[in-house]
């Protein structure tokens, strides 16, 4: 079953170059929810994890979006 944009939260609607941060920056449960949603996209074969040459973790969606995962934020690169 395909994952719908509303299933992964507001990060899916970010414009390139914007970051999702907020009051839950230090909330490990919030980070786990985001990672779990991204992993669901990978499990559904709609995305894949990528580690670049500098060791940064990115999520590449089949639809073309790329998200950079950082310890306290997610940034849409494309």
C-alpha positions in Angstrom: 0.0 0.0 0.0 1.5 3.4 -1.0 2.3 5.9 1.7 0.3 9.1 1.3 2.0 12.5 2.0 -0.4 13.0 4.9 1.0 9.8 6.5 4.5 11.2 6.9 3.6 14.6 8.3 4.5 18.2 7.5 8.1 17.5 6.2 6.6 16.2 2.9 5.3 19.7 2.2 8.5 21.7 2.8 9.9 23.8 0.0 13.5 22.9 -1.0 16.1 24.4 1.4 13.7 24.6 4.3 14.0 22.8 7.6 11.5 21.4 10.0 12.3 22.2 13.6 10.2 23.1 16.5 9.5 22.6 20.2 10.2 18.9 19.9 13.8 19.4 18.9 15.0 17.5 22.0 12.2 15.0 21.9 13.6 11.5 21.1 10.0 10.2 20.5 9.4 12.8 17.8 12.6 11.9 16.1 11.6 8.2 16.2 8.2 9.0 14.6 9.9 10.8 11.8 12.5 8.1 11.2 9.8 5.5 11.4 7.7 7.3 8.8 10.7 7.6 6.5 11.5 3.9 7.0 7.9 3.1 6.0 8.5 4.8 2.7 11.7 2.7 2.2 9.8 -0.5 3.2 7.1 0.4 0.6 9.9 0.9 -2.0 9.0 4.5 -2.5 12.3 5.8 -1.1 15.8 4.8 -0.3 18.4 5.8 2.3 21.6 7.4 1.0 24.8 8.3 2.9 26.9 10.9 1.1 30.7 11.1 1.0 30.8 13.3 4.1 28.6 10.7 6.1 25.4 12.7 6.0 22.2 10.6 5.9 19.7 11.5 3.2 16.3 10.1 2.2 15.8 10.0 -1.6 12.1 9.6 -2.6 11.2 8.1 -5.9 9.2 11.3 -6.7 12.5 13.3 -6.7 12.5 14.9 -3.2 15.6 14.6 -1.1 15.6 15.1 2.6 18.8 15.6 4.8 18.4 14.2 8.3 20.3 15.9 11.0 20.2 15.3 14.8 17.6 18.0 15.4 16.1 18.8 12.0 15.1 17.6 8.6 15.9 19.7 5.6 14.4 19.3 2.2 17.3 19.6 -0.3 15.2 19.0 -3.5 
